[in-house]
Tab-separated table of C-alpha atoms in Angstrom:
chain	number	residue	atom	x	y	z
A	175	MET	CA	0.000	0.000	0.000
A	176	ALA	CA	1.112	3.541	-0.734
A	177	ARG	CA	1.963	6.466	1.516
A	178	ILE	CA	0.126	9.359	-0.153
A	179	GLY	CA	0.508	13.097	0.362
A	180	LEU	CA	-2.676	15.069	-0.310
A	181	LEU	CA	-2.448	18.785	-1.122
A	182	SER	CA	-5.645	20.772	-1.681
A	183	ILE	CA	-5.188	23.823	-3.913
A	184	SER	CA	-7.416	26.898	-3.885
A	185	ASP	CA	-8.033	30.282	-5.508
A	186	GLY	CA	-5.420	32.978	-4.787
A	187	ARG	CA	-7.961	35.760	-4.173
A	188	ASP	CA	-8.616	35.999	-0.454
A	189	PHE	CA	-12.303	36.842	-0.837
A	190	VAL	CA	-12.834	33.831	-3.151
A	191	HIS	CA	-10.790	31.475	-1.029
A	192	ARG	CA	-12.852	32.450	2.005
A	193	ASP	CA	-16.064	31.386	0.243
A	194	VAL	CA	-14.778	28.056	-1.133
A	195	THR	CA	-12.674	26.803	1.759
A	196	ASP	CA	-15.465	24.642	3.227
A	197	HIS	CA	-16.144	23.061	-0.164
A	198	ILE	CA	-12.441	22.314	-0.607
A	199	ALA	CA	-12.276	20.739	2.851
A	200	ARG	CA	-15.276	18.488	2.150
A	201	ALA	CA	-13.976	17.476	-1.262
A	202	GLY	CA	-10.518	16.758	0.142
A	203	ALA	CA	-11.974	14.654	2.955
A	204	ASP	CA	-13.999	12.652	0.422
A	205	LEU	CA	-10.886	11.956	-1.665
A	206	ALA	CA	-8.868	10.990	1.403
A	207	ALA	CA	-11.650	8.582	2.427
A	208	VAL	CA	-11.526	6.866	-0.987
A	209	LEU	CA	-7.764	6.429	-0.723
A	210	ARG	CA	-7.909	5.137	2.857
A	211	ALA	CA	-10.711	2.724	2.003
A	212	ALA	CA	-8.340	1.167	-0.530
A	213	GLY	CA	-5.818	0.594	2.262
A	214	HIS	CA	-3.480	3.501	1.599
A	215	GLU	CA	-2.003	5.811	4.209
A	216	VAL	CA	-2.968	9.439	3.537
A	217	ILE	CA	-1.084	12.437	4.921
A	218	THR	CA	-3.002	15.666	4.357
A	219	ALA	CA	-1.239	19.017	4.178
A	220	PRO	CA	-2.329	21.130	7.180
A	221	GLU	CA	-3.358	24.150	5.086
A	222	GLN	CA	-5.081	24.688	1.756
A	223	VAL	CA	-2.861	26.379	-0.814
A	224	SER	CA	-4.096	29.923	-1.403
A	225	SER	CA	-0.745	31.707	-1.841
A	226	SER	CA	2.669	31.156	-3.370
A	227	GLU	CA	4.217	30.795	0.079
A	228	LEU	CA	1.726	28.077	1.056
A	229	ALA	CA	2.260	26.249	-2.239
A	230	THR	CA	5.921	25.787	-1.400
A	231	SER	CA	5.652	25.298	2.368
A	232	GLN	CA	2.808	22.759	2.266
A	233	ALA	CA	4.435	20.747	-0.525
A	234	ARG	CA	7.682	20.670	1.441
A	235	LEU	CA	5.836	19.424	4.513
A	236	LEU	CA	4.494	16.506	2.516
A	237	ALA	CA	7.890	15.841	0.927
A	238	ASP	CA	9.414	15.675	4.412
A	239	GLN	CA	7.029	12.778	5.143
A	240	HIS	CA	8.696	10.751	2.363
A	241	VAL	CA	5.440	10.013	0.586
A	242	ASP	CA	5.324	7.607	-2.360
A	243	VAL	CA	2.862	9.689	-4.379
A	244	THR	CA	1.707	13.307	-4.051
A	245	VAL	CA	-1.849	14.203	-5.066
A	246	PHE	CA	-2.731	17.789	-5.977
A	247	HIS	CA	-6.493	18.125	-5.537
A	248	HIS	CA	-8.307	20.692	-7.707
A	249	SER	CA	-11.888	20.971	-6.482
A	250	VAL	CA	-12.244	24.670	-7.457
A	251	TRP	CA	-10.520	27.036	-9.873
A	252	THR	CA	-6.881	27.092	-8.766
A	253	PHE	CA	-4.147	29.534	-9.626
A	254	PRO	CA	-1.845	27.568	-11.980
A	255	HIS	CA	1.368	28.934	-10.520
A	256	PHE	CA	0.431	27.300	-7.192
A	257	THR	CA	0.578	23.936	-8.964
A	258	MET	CA	3.940	24.834	-10.510
A	259	LEU	CA	5.514	25.979	-7.239
A	260	ALA	CA	4.180	22.991	-5.310
A	261	ALA	CA	5.448	20.596	-7.974
A	262	ASP	CA	8.909	22.157	-7.792
A	263	ALA	CA	8.977	21.357	-4.060
A	264	THR	CA	7.642	17.816	-4.571
A	265	PRO	CA	9.907	14.951	-5.587
A	266	GLY	CA	8.507	11.687	-6.848
A	267	PRO	CA	5.342	10.744	-8.739
A	268	LEU	CA	2.657	13.408	-9.005
A	269	LEU	CA	-1.086	12.971	-9.600
A	270	LEU	CA	-3.498	15.818	-10.364
A	271	VAL	CA	-7.118	15.082	-9.403
A	272	ALA	CA	-10.101	17.264	-10.299
A	273	ASN	CA	-13.753	17.159	-9.338
A	274	ILE	CA	-16.260	17.571	-12.167
A	275	ASP	CA	-18.737	20.107	-10.800
A	276	PRO	CA	-20.420	22.854	-12.873
A	277	GLN	CA	-20.490	25.140	-9.810
A	278	PHE	CA	-16.787	24.762	-9.044
A	279	PRO	CA	-14.400	24.626	-12.042
A	280	GLY	CA	-11.751	22.315	-10.580
A	281	MET	CA	-11.272	20.726	-13.996
A	282	VAL	CA	-10.232	24.110	-15.384
A	283	GLY	CA	-7.658	24.501	-12.625
A	284	MET	CA	-6.276	21.007	-13.255
A	285	LEU	CA	-5.948	21.682	-16.992
A	286	ALA	CA	-4.229	25.013	-16.448
A	287	GLY	CA	-1.825	23.612	-13.868
A	288	GLY	CA	-1.208	20.404	-15.822
A	289	GLY	CA	-0.518	22.375	-18.994
A	290	GLY	CA	2.091	24.399	-17.152
A	291	LEU	CA	3.747	21.209	-15.923
A	292	ASP	CA	3.799	19.896	-19.486
A	293	GLN	CA	5.585	23.040	-20.632
A	294	ILE	CA	8.453	22.480	-18.194
A	295	GLY	CA	8.589	18.735	-18.808
A	296	ARG	CA	7.388	17.647	-15.346
A	297	VAL	CA	5.871	14.215	-15.766
A	298	HIS	CA	2.556	13.782	-13.959
A	299	ALA	CA	-0.712	11.875	-14.210
A	300	ARG	CA	-4.279	13.180	-14.169
A	301	ALA	CA	-7.612	11.792	-12.978
A	302	TRP	CA	-10.989	13.502	-12.903
A	303	GLY	CA	-14.666	12.925	-12.222
A	304	ASP	CA	-17.208	12.121	-9.521
A	305	LEU	CA	-15.697	10.041	-6.725
A	306	ALA	CA	-18.953	8.078	-6.508
A	307	ASP	CA	-18.216	6.664	-9.981
A	308	PRO	CA	-16.357	3.307	-9.700
A	309	GLY	CA	-14.495	4.081	-12.924
A	310	VAL	CA	-13.177	7.337	-11.503
A	311	ARG	CA	-12.046	5.627	-8.306
A	312	ALA	CA	-10.343	2.900	-10.346
A	313	ARG	CA	-8.496	5.522	-12.425
A	314	ILE	CA	-7.254	7.326	-9.320
A	315	LEU	CA	-6.223	4.126	-7.543
A	316	GLY	CA	-4.505	2.800	-10.663
A	317	HIS	CA	-2.346	5.919	-10.885
A	318	VAL	CA	-1.585	5.623	-7.173
A	319	ARG	CA	-0.464	2.008	-7.588
A	320	ALA	CA	1.762	2.975	-10.518
A	321	GLY	CA	3.335	5.873	-8.641
A	322	ALA	CA	3.902	3.774	-5.546
A	323	ALA	CA	5.545	1.019	-7.601
A	324	VAL	CA	7.945	3.473	-9.227
A	325	SER	CA	8.767	5.021	-5.847
A	326	ALA	CA	9.357	1.590	-4.309
A	327	LEU	CA	11.955	0.775	-6.962
A	328	ARG	CA	14.115	3.732	-5.994
A	329	GLY	CA	16.616	2.678	-3.363
A	330	ALA	CA	16.019	-1.036	-4.008
A	331	THR	CA	18.840	-3.562	-4.363
A	332	PHE	CA	18.901	-6.413	-6.863
A	333	GLY	CA	20.984	-9.443	-5.959
A	334	ARG	CA	22.632	-10.872	-9.063
A	335	ILE	CA	23.825	-14.342	-8.122
A	336	GLY	CA	26.297	-15.324	-10.830
A	337	GLY	CA	26.891	-13.733	-14.221
A	338	ARG	CA	25.522	-14.043	-17.738
A	339	PRO	CA	23.899	-17.458	-18.373
A	340	MET	CA	24.646	-19.305	-21.592
A	341	GLY	CA	25.333	-16.175	-23.646
A	342	MET	CA	21.967	-14.462	-23.027
A	343	TYR	CA	22.390	-10.787	-23.819
A	344	THR	CA	18.737	-10.185	-22.872
A	345	ALA	CA	19.429	-11.401	-19.323
A	346	VAL	CA	22.118	-8.772	-18.647
A	347	ALA	CA	21.457	-5.074	-18.062
A	348	ASN	CA	23.677	-2.032	-17.483
A	349	ALA	CA	23.978	-1.265	-13.767
A	350	ASP	CA	24.607	2.431	-14.494
A	351	GLN	CA	21.425	2.627	-16.548
A	352	TRP	CA	19.433	0.873	-13.806
A	353	MET	CA	20.603	3.368	-11.206
A	354	ARG	CA	19.999	6.384	-13.460
A	355	GLN	CA	16.587	5.333	-14.757
A	356	PHE	CA	15.114	3.227	-11.947
A	357	GLY	CA	17.171	4.056	-8.859
A	358	VAL	CA	18.032	0.367	-8.405
A	359	ASP	CA	21.446	-0.830	-7.253
A	360	VAL	CA	22.930	-4.163	-8.336
A	361	GLU	CA	24.827	-6.307	-5.843
A	362	GLU	CA	27.043	-8.895	-7.549
A	363	ILE	CA	27.284	-12.144	-5.546
A	364	ASP	CA	29.128	-15.283	-6.595
A	365	GLN	CA	27.207	-18.569	-6.871
A	366	TRP	CA	29.800	-20.111	-4.570
A	367	GLU	CA	27.971	-18.349	-1.748
A	368	ILE	CA	24.964	-20.613	-2.299
A	369	VAL	CA	27.155	-23.716	-2.268
A	370	ARG	CA	29.129	-22.569	0.773
A	371	ARG	CA	26.205	-21.347	2.823
A	372	SER	CA	23.980	-24.333	2.041
A	373	GLU	CA	26.087	-26.392	4.452
A	374	ASN	CA	25.107	-24.047	7.281
A	375	ALA	CA	21.402	-24.875	7.131
A	376	ASP	CA	19.923	-26.451	10.265
A	377	PRO	CA	19.538	-30.190	9.504
A	378	ALA	CA	16.299	-30.384	11.501
A	379	ARG	CA	14.724	-27.558	9.484
A	380	VAL	CA	15.874	-29.142	6.225
A	381	THR	CA	14.431	-32.544	7.115
A	382	ALA	CA	11.174	-30.974	8.261
A	383	ALA	CA	10.921	-29.119	4.944
A	384	ARG	CA	11.501	-32.300	2.938
A	385	THR	CA	8.871	-34.249	4.864
A	386	TRP	CA	6.417	-31.335	4.445
A	387	LEU	CA	6.904	-31.475	0.674
A	388	GLU	CA	6.522	-35.259	0.657
A	389	ARG	CA	3.314	-34.986	2.696
A	390	HIS	CA	1.630	-32.182	0.758
A	391	ALA	CA	2.761	-32.610	-2.869
A	392	ALA	CA	0.865	-34.687	-5.394
A	393	GLY	CA	4.058	-36.697	-5.642
A	394	VAL	CA	7.794	-36.643	-4.984
A	395	HIS	CA	9.093	-39.057	-7.589
A	396	TYR	CA	12.428	-40.301	-6.305
A	397	ASP	CA	14.365	-42.346	-8.861
A	398	GLY	CA	17.541	-43.095	-6.906
A	399	ASP	CA	19.662	-41.084	-9.345
A	400	ARG	CA	18.543	-37.614	-10.495
A	401	LEU	CA	16.199	-37.203	-7.527
A	402	THR	CA	16.965	-38.593	-4.092
A	403	PRO	CA	16.040	-37.395	-0.608
A	404	GLU	CA	19.610	-36.120	-0.297
A	405	LEU	CA	19.379	-34.076	-3.518
A	406	LEU	CA	16.008	-32.630	-2.513
A	407	GLU	CA	17.526	-31.622	0.827
A	408	ARG	CA	20.426	-29.986	-1.029
A	409	GLN	CA	17.899	-27.894	-2.941
A	410	ILE	CA	16.192	-26.965	0.334
A	411	ARG	CA	19.560	-26.018	1.795
A	412	SER	CA	20.085	-23.776	-1.231
A	413	TYR	CA	16.782	-22.075	-0.441
A	414	TYR	CA	17.989	-21.347	3.093
A	415	ALA	CA	21.299	-20.088	1.694
A	416	MET	CA	19.387	-17.642	-0.502
A	417	ARG	CA	17.272	-16.495	2.447
A	418	GLU	CA	20.482	-15.832	4.361
A	419	LEU	CA	21.944	-13.813	1.463
A	420	ILE	CA	18.718	-11.822	1.099
A	421	ASP	CA	18.745	-10.881	4.777
A	422	GLU	CA	22.477	-10.196	5.010
A	423	TRP	CA	22.722	-8.055	1.852
A	424	GLY	CA	19.299	-6.415	2.140
A	425	LEU	CA	18.214	-7.706	-1.264
A	426	ASP	CA	14.794	-6.575	-2.505
A	427	PHE	CA	14.697	-8.944	-5.482
A	428	SER	CA	17.138	-11.400	-7.000
A	429	GLY	CA	18.237	-13.590	-9.868
A	430	ILE	CA	20.203	-16.845	-9.832
A	431	LYS	CA	22.352	-17.804	-12.814
A	432	GLY	CA	22.204	-21.554	-12.160
A	433	GLN	CA	23.320	-22.746	-15.577
A	434	PRO	CA	25.693	-24.340	-16.180
A	435	GLU	CA	27.788	-24.401	-12.988
A	436	LEU	CA	25.151	-25.262	-10.381
A	437	THR	CA	22.974	-27.355	-12.673
A	438	THR	CA	25.962	-29.431	-13.788
A	439	HIS	CA	27.932	-29.789	-10.558
A	440	PHE	CA	25.698	-29.005	-7.530
A	441	CYS	CA	21.909	-29.095	-8.041
A	442	THR	CA	19.212	-27.098	-9.764
A	443	MET	CA	17.746	-24.014	-8.110
A	444	ASP	CA	14.148	-24.914	-9.013
A	445	VAL	CA	12.935	-25.480	-5.450
A	446	ALA	CA	14.647	-22.334	-4.179
A	447	GLU	CA	13.294	-20.170	-7.008
A	448	ALA	CA	9.746	-21.512	-6.788
A	449	PHE	CA	9.401	-21.018	-3.038
A	450	LEU	CA	11.171	-17.661	-2.952
A	451	ASN	CA	8.498	-16.472	-5.400
A	452	ASP	CA	5.725	-18.102	-3.355
A	453	PRO	CA	3.787	-16.307	-0.570
A	454	TYR	CA	4.569	-19.235	1.762
A	455	ASP	CA	7.017	-22.021	2.383
A	456	TRP	CA	6.984	-25.083	4.652
A	457	GLU	CA	7.354	-22.829	7.691
A	458	GLY	CA	4.256	-20.717	6.967
A	459	PRO	CA	3.197	-17.484	5.221
A	460	LYS	CA	5.876	-15.036	4.097
A	461	GLU	CA	6.385	-12.185	1.685
A	462	THR	CA	7.204	-13.150	-1.868
A	463	HIS	CA	10.758	-12.438	-2.969
A	464	VAL	CA	10.978	-12.021	-6.735
A	465	THR	CA	13.693	-14.339	-8.009
A	466	ALA	CA	14.445	-14.761	-11.710
A	467	THR	CA	16.106	-17.855	-13.048
A	468	GLU	CA	19.191	-17.467	-15.261
A	469	ALA	CA	19.865	-14.218	-13.344
A	470	ASP	CA	17.631	-12.439	-15.876
A	471	MET	CA	17.955	-8.816	-14.778
A	472	ASP	CA	15.270	-7.236	-16.970
A	473	GLY	CA	13.032	-10.205	-16.219
A	474	ALA	CA	13.459	-9.694	-12.486
A	475	LEU	CA	12.824	-5.954	-12.840
A	476	THR	CA	9.615	-6.648	-14.766
A	477	MET	CA	8.535	-9.125	-12.103
A	478	GLN	CA	9.283	-6.668	-9.302
A	479	LEU	CA	7.144	-4.000	-10.957
A	480	LEU	CA	4.281	-6.476	-11.425
A	481	LYS	CA	4.594	-7.576	-7.811
A	482	LEU	CA	4.517	-3.969	-6.586
A	483	LEU	CA	1.430	-3.268	-8.694
A	484	SER	CA	-0.522	-6.394	-7.803
A	485	GLY	CA	0.846	-7.808	-4.557
A	486	ASP	CA	0.668	-11.288	-6.119
A	487	PRO	CA	3.389	-13.795	-7.036
A	488	VAL	CA	4.644	-13.208	-10.571
A	489	LEU	CA	5.137	-15.842	-13.235
A	490	PHE	CA	8.481	-16.340	-14.977
A	491	ALA	CA	8.504	-18.577	-18.041
A	492	ASP	CA	10.142	-19.403	-21.329
A	493	VAL	CA	8.037	-18.928	-24.435
A	494	ARG	CA	8.573	-22.614	-25.079
A	495	HIS	CA	6.126	-23.737	-27.775
A	496	TYR	CA	3.199	-22.560	-29.899
A	497	HIS	CA	0.340	-24.971	-30.547
A	498	ALA	CA	-0.860	-23.435	-33.816
A	499	ASP	CA	-3.915	-25.696	-34.013
A	500	ARG	CA	-5.180	-24.209	-30.734
A	501	ASP	CA	-3.581	-20.741	-30.949
A	502	VAL	CA	-2.163	-21.501	-27.503
A	503	TRP	CA	1.343	-20.995	-26.147
A	504	ASP	CA	3.069	-23.383	-23.762
A	505	LEU	CA	4.886	-21.170	-21.256
A	506	CYS	CA	7.294	-23.632	-19.714
A	507	ASN	CA	10.535	-23.172	-17.801
A	508	SER	CA	12.776	-25.395	-15.716
A	509	GLY	CA	10.933	-25.356	-12.410
A	510	GLN	CA	10.645	-21.599	-12.040
A	511	HIS	CA	6.886	-21.161	-11.619
A	512	ALA	CA	5.751	-20.385	-8.066
A	513	THR	CA	3.617	-23.274	-6.771
A	514	TRP	CA	0.889	-20.695	-6.032
A	515	TYR	CA	0.007	-20.755	-9.726
A	516	ALA	CA	-1.118	-24.396	-9.532
A	517	ALA	CA	-4.442	-23.340	-7.966
A	518	ARG	CA	-3.878	-19.684	-6.986
A	519	SER	CA	-5.187	-20.567	-3.536
A	520	ALA	CA	-4.426	-18.940	-0.196
A	521	ASP	CA	-4.097	-22.501	1.140
A	522	PRO	CA	-0.632	-23.907	0.344
A	523	ALA	CA	-1.950	-27.458	0.704
A	524	GLU	CA	-4.440	-26.901	-2.119
A	525	ASN	CA	-1.690	-25.633	-4.412
A	526	LEU	CA	0.784	-28.372	-3.465
A	527	SER	CA	-1.839	-31.064	-4.065
A	528	ARG	CA	-1.432	-30.233	-7.780
A	529	VAL	CA	2.384	-30.093	-7.755
A	530	ASN	CA	4.710	-32.965	-8.611
A	531	PHE	CA	8.438	-33.039	-7.920
A	532	HIS	CA	10.037	-34.923	-10.805
A	533	PRO	CA	13.696	-35.854	-11.356
A	534	GLU	CA	15.511	-33.283	-13.443
A	535	VAL	CA	16.049	-33.990	-17.138
A	536	PHE	CA	19.246	-34.492	-19.130
A	537	TYR	CA	19.977	-30.760	-19.365
A	538	PHE	CA	20.900	-30.771	-15.668
A	539	PRO	CA	23.236	-33.653	-14.767
A	540	ALA	CA	23.623	-32.478	-11.148
A	541	GLY	CA	20.006	-33.465	-10.576
A	542	GLY	CA	17.392	-32.350	-8.112
A	543	ALA	CA	13.634	-31.876	-8.292
A	544	SER	CA	11.750	-29.978	-10.956
A	545	VAL	CA	8.657	-28.312	-9.497
A	546	GLN	CA	6.008	-29.397	-12.003
A	547	HIS	CA	2.397	-28.289	-12.232
A	548	LEU	CA	-0.103	-26.867	-14.714
A	549	ALA	CA	-1.115	-23.266	-14.044
A	550	ALA	CA	-4.753	-22.758	-13.093
A	551	PRO	CA	-6.991	-20.976	-15.635
A	552	GLY	CA	-7.743	-17.269	-15.433
A	553	ASP	CA	-7.188	-13.844	-17.013
A	554	LEU	CA	-3.744	-12.258	-16.744
A	555	THR	CA	-1.579	-9.361	-17.797
A	556	PHE	CA	1.654	-10.331	-19.549
A	557	ALA	CA	4.662	-8.015	-19.633
A	558	ARG	CA	8.377	-7.829	-20.261
A	559	LEU	CA	10.926	-5.023	-20.152
A	560	THR	CA	13.208	-5.222	-23.178
A	561	ARG	CA	15.662	-2.851	-24.815
A	562	GLU	CA	15.832	-1.600	-28.382
A	563	ASP	CA	19.058	0.140	-29.357
A	564	GLY	CA	19.776	0.578	-25.649
A	565	ALA	CA	16.436	2.228	-24.793
A	566	TYR	CA	13.920	0.468	-22.569
A	567	ARG	CA	10.438	-0.446	-23.729
A	568	MET	CA	7.663	-2.380	-21.986
A	569	HIS	CA	5.946	-5.143	-23.944
A	570	VAL	CA	2.404	-5.584	-22.598
A	571	MET	CA	-0.512	-7.808	-23.581
A	572	ARG	CA	-3.600	-9.399	-22.100
A	573	GLY	CA	-4.340	-13.087	-22.159
A	574	ALA	CA	-5.592	-16.066	-20.227
A	575	PHE	CA	-4.373	-19.421	-18.962
A	576	GLU	CA	-6.431	-22.390	-20.089
A	577	THR	CA	-6.697	-26.010	-19.014
A	578	TYR	CA	-8.402	-28.905	-20.769
A	579	ASP	CA	-9.429	-32.459	-20.024
A	580	GLU	CA	-6.839	-34.616	-18.301
A	581	GLU	CA	-5.826	-36.483	-21.450
A	582	THR	CA	-5.313	-33.272	-23.457
A	583	ASN	CA	-3.379	-31.585	-20.641
A	584	GLU	CA	-1.080	-34.602	-20.443
A	585	ARG	CA	-0.538	-34.743	-24.187
A	586	LEU	CA	0.274	-31.041	-24.492
A	587	MET	CA	2.664	-31.117	-21.544
A	588	ARG	CA	4.503	-34.107	-23.007
A	589	ALA	CA	4.902	-32.264	-26.310
A	590	SER	CA	7.724	-30.240	-24.696
A	591	THR	CA	9.473	-31.020	-21.382
A	592	TYR	CA	6.901	-32.852	-19.290
A	593	GLU	CA	8.821	-32.592	-16.014
A	594	TRP	CA	8.769	-28.795	-15.975
A	595	PRO	CA	5.859	-26.527	-14.981
A	596	HIS	CA	3.492	-25.434	-17.739
A	597	ALA	CA	1.003	-22.664	-18.416
A	598	PHE	CA	-1.194	-22.879	-21.517
A	599	ALA	CA	-1.677	-19.256	-22.514
A	600	ARG	CA	-4.005	-17.737	-25.078
A	601	LEU	CA	-2.516	-14.308	-25.801
A	602	ASP	CA	-4.404	-11.341	-27.190
A	603	ALA	CA	-1.858	-10.961	-29.966
A	604	PRO	CA	-1.415	-12.710	-33.327
A	605	ALA	CA	1.446	-15.198	-33.282
A	606	GLU	CA	3.083	-13.440	-36.238
A	607	ASP	CA	3.096	-10.108	-34.419
A	608	PHE	CA	4.318	-11.638	-31.157
A	609	LEU	CA	7.159	-13.658	-32.665
A	610	GLY	CA	8.053	-10.810	-35.031
A	611	ARG	CA	8.827	-8.236	-32.358
A	612	PHE	CA	8.794	-9.662	-28.813
A	613	GLY	CA	12.266	-8.934	-27.484
A	614	SER	CA	13.033	-11.855	-25.170
A	615	ASN	CA	12.752	-15.605	-24.685
A	616	HIS	CA	11.291	-14.950	-21.206
A	617	ILE	CA	7.810	-13.622	-20.402
A	618	HIS	CA	6.122	-12.679	-17.116
A	619	ALA	CA	2.521	-12.498	-15.956
A	620	VAL	CA	0.248	-11.668	-13.049
A	621	PRO	CA	-3.507	-12.260	-12.615
A	622	GLY	CA	-5.821	-9.342	-13.420
A	623	ASP	CA	-5.709	-6.350	-15.724
A	624	TYR	CA	-2.795	-3.992	-15.046
A	625	THR	CA	-2.407	-2.493	-18.510
A	626	GLY	CA	-3.474	0.956	-17.296
A	627	GLU	CA	-1.027	0.855	-14.409
A	628	LEU	CA	1.782	-0.277	-16.725
A	629	ARG	CA	1.068	2.621	-19.079
A	630	ALA	CA	1.372	4.978	-16.114
A	631	VAL	CA	4.570	3.288	-14.919
A	632	CYS	CA	6.122	3.682	-18.353
A	633	ARG	CA	5.259	7.375	-18.448
A	634	LEU	CA	6.754	7.936	-15.002
A	635	LEU	CA	9.941	6.056	-15.888
A	636	GLY	CA	10.367	7.537	-19.356
A	637	ILE	CA	9.919	4.146	-21.008
A	638	ARG	CA	8.145	3.447	-24.280
A	639	TYR	CA	4.964	1.448	-23.754
A	640	ASP	CA	4.791	-1.206	-26.484
A	641	GLY	CA	1.472	-3.046	-26.335
A	642	PHE	CA	0.170	-5.976	-28.332
A	643	GLY	CA	-3.434	-6.622	-29.370
A	644	ALA	CA	-6.038	-4.779	-27.309
A	645	ALA	CA	-3.268	-3.551	-24.973
A	646	ALA	CA	-1.608	-1.591	-27.795
């Protein structure tokens, strides 16, 4: 939830301000109530802005509270230079809100102030209308979520465990560019830290975790070679090693290279990645920690933005196969999907009842468990940050996960790598368009419609929004 600063702006003529101050107070209280009802913290400036001095002083008071988003409320005609002065004293995302009322021309004040901000290049968002209208509330709250997500990125630290995997240029970003554009620092950590620290895990906790997985999963398919109780415990130890690194280095989101060093000589990171992305583990509920396989930096950054917008676990997948006869994509990756996607239930047992732990395939001779399931059906937003000639763009599209009868599900999963998790996705984009310009082998998704929020995020970050289908 966001920490919001609310600044009510008025008319600069004292005799007008005197007559509208009660209306402004009521309108501001109504807006604050809408924001609080959505779970946000609202800090209201003590005084309405009716002079240049108050424009600066009240905005500075809100800035001192380190708010995520500042809202300038225009419920009457407002002197435009008040908006300009307040904006100059306000760092971070800015939202202009106007009431639509024929008696009080707040919309005129918003347009005059917003036009001035455009002239000086100050990025801001606008929302307007009757607060009783659900569409108006959704527009305001969507802009708030976008602004809060952008603010939350600044000062964050990404833990890059290992380097570039298997020659993937799209998995490596410029740390200077990340700091300049997103305010995100990159902490480089060697994969040896996972190997070294895994030996420190409490044996009792590791054994308890393994037995919990054996008890709750649809199956743990030991084969005596690629998957043994000892290898599964090594994967669990790797999870604890990552939790230790996250706490010690203050990591906000992460990526693990994995291939080929760990997957050839130690074990796969599938269990660690799945449960870091989950809202629970065998010890109970926890916050999700975005973790991208193959240390995919732009993938992890996309996932972190989607997490901050939605609060839900975020999918990471390869665009593995296209079933042209069904116009359906198989989004499949080596164990990366959070188990939450199996049923999208608040009950871990319900999700795990649809998850199988299979022995790893020939790509990964070190062995371990692949966390296999089929994603539950539902509507989603798909996104991916990519770069074109060095400049960031955000690919966005809508779509849905589908499931079929048991025989068809089995057949489609076996068409690629059966042991890995799958999501059958129908995307709102022609295959020719998608394959012709999508800029990565990895794609990310979250339940719900966040296309509006992603448009706002792109505007705030100075990124080109590049939509497909209806999201264009």
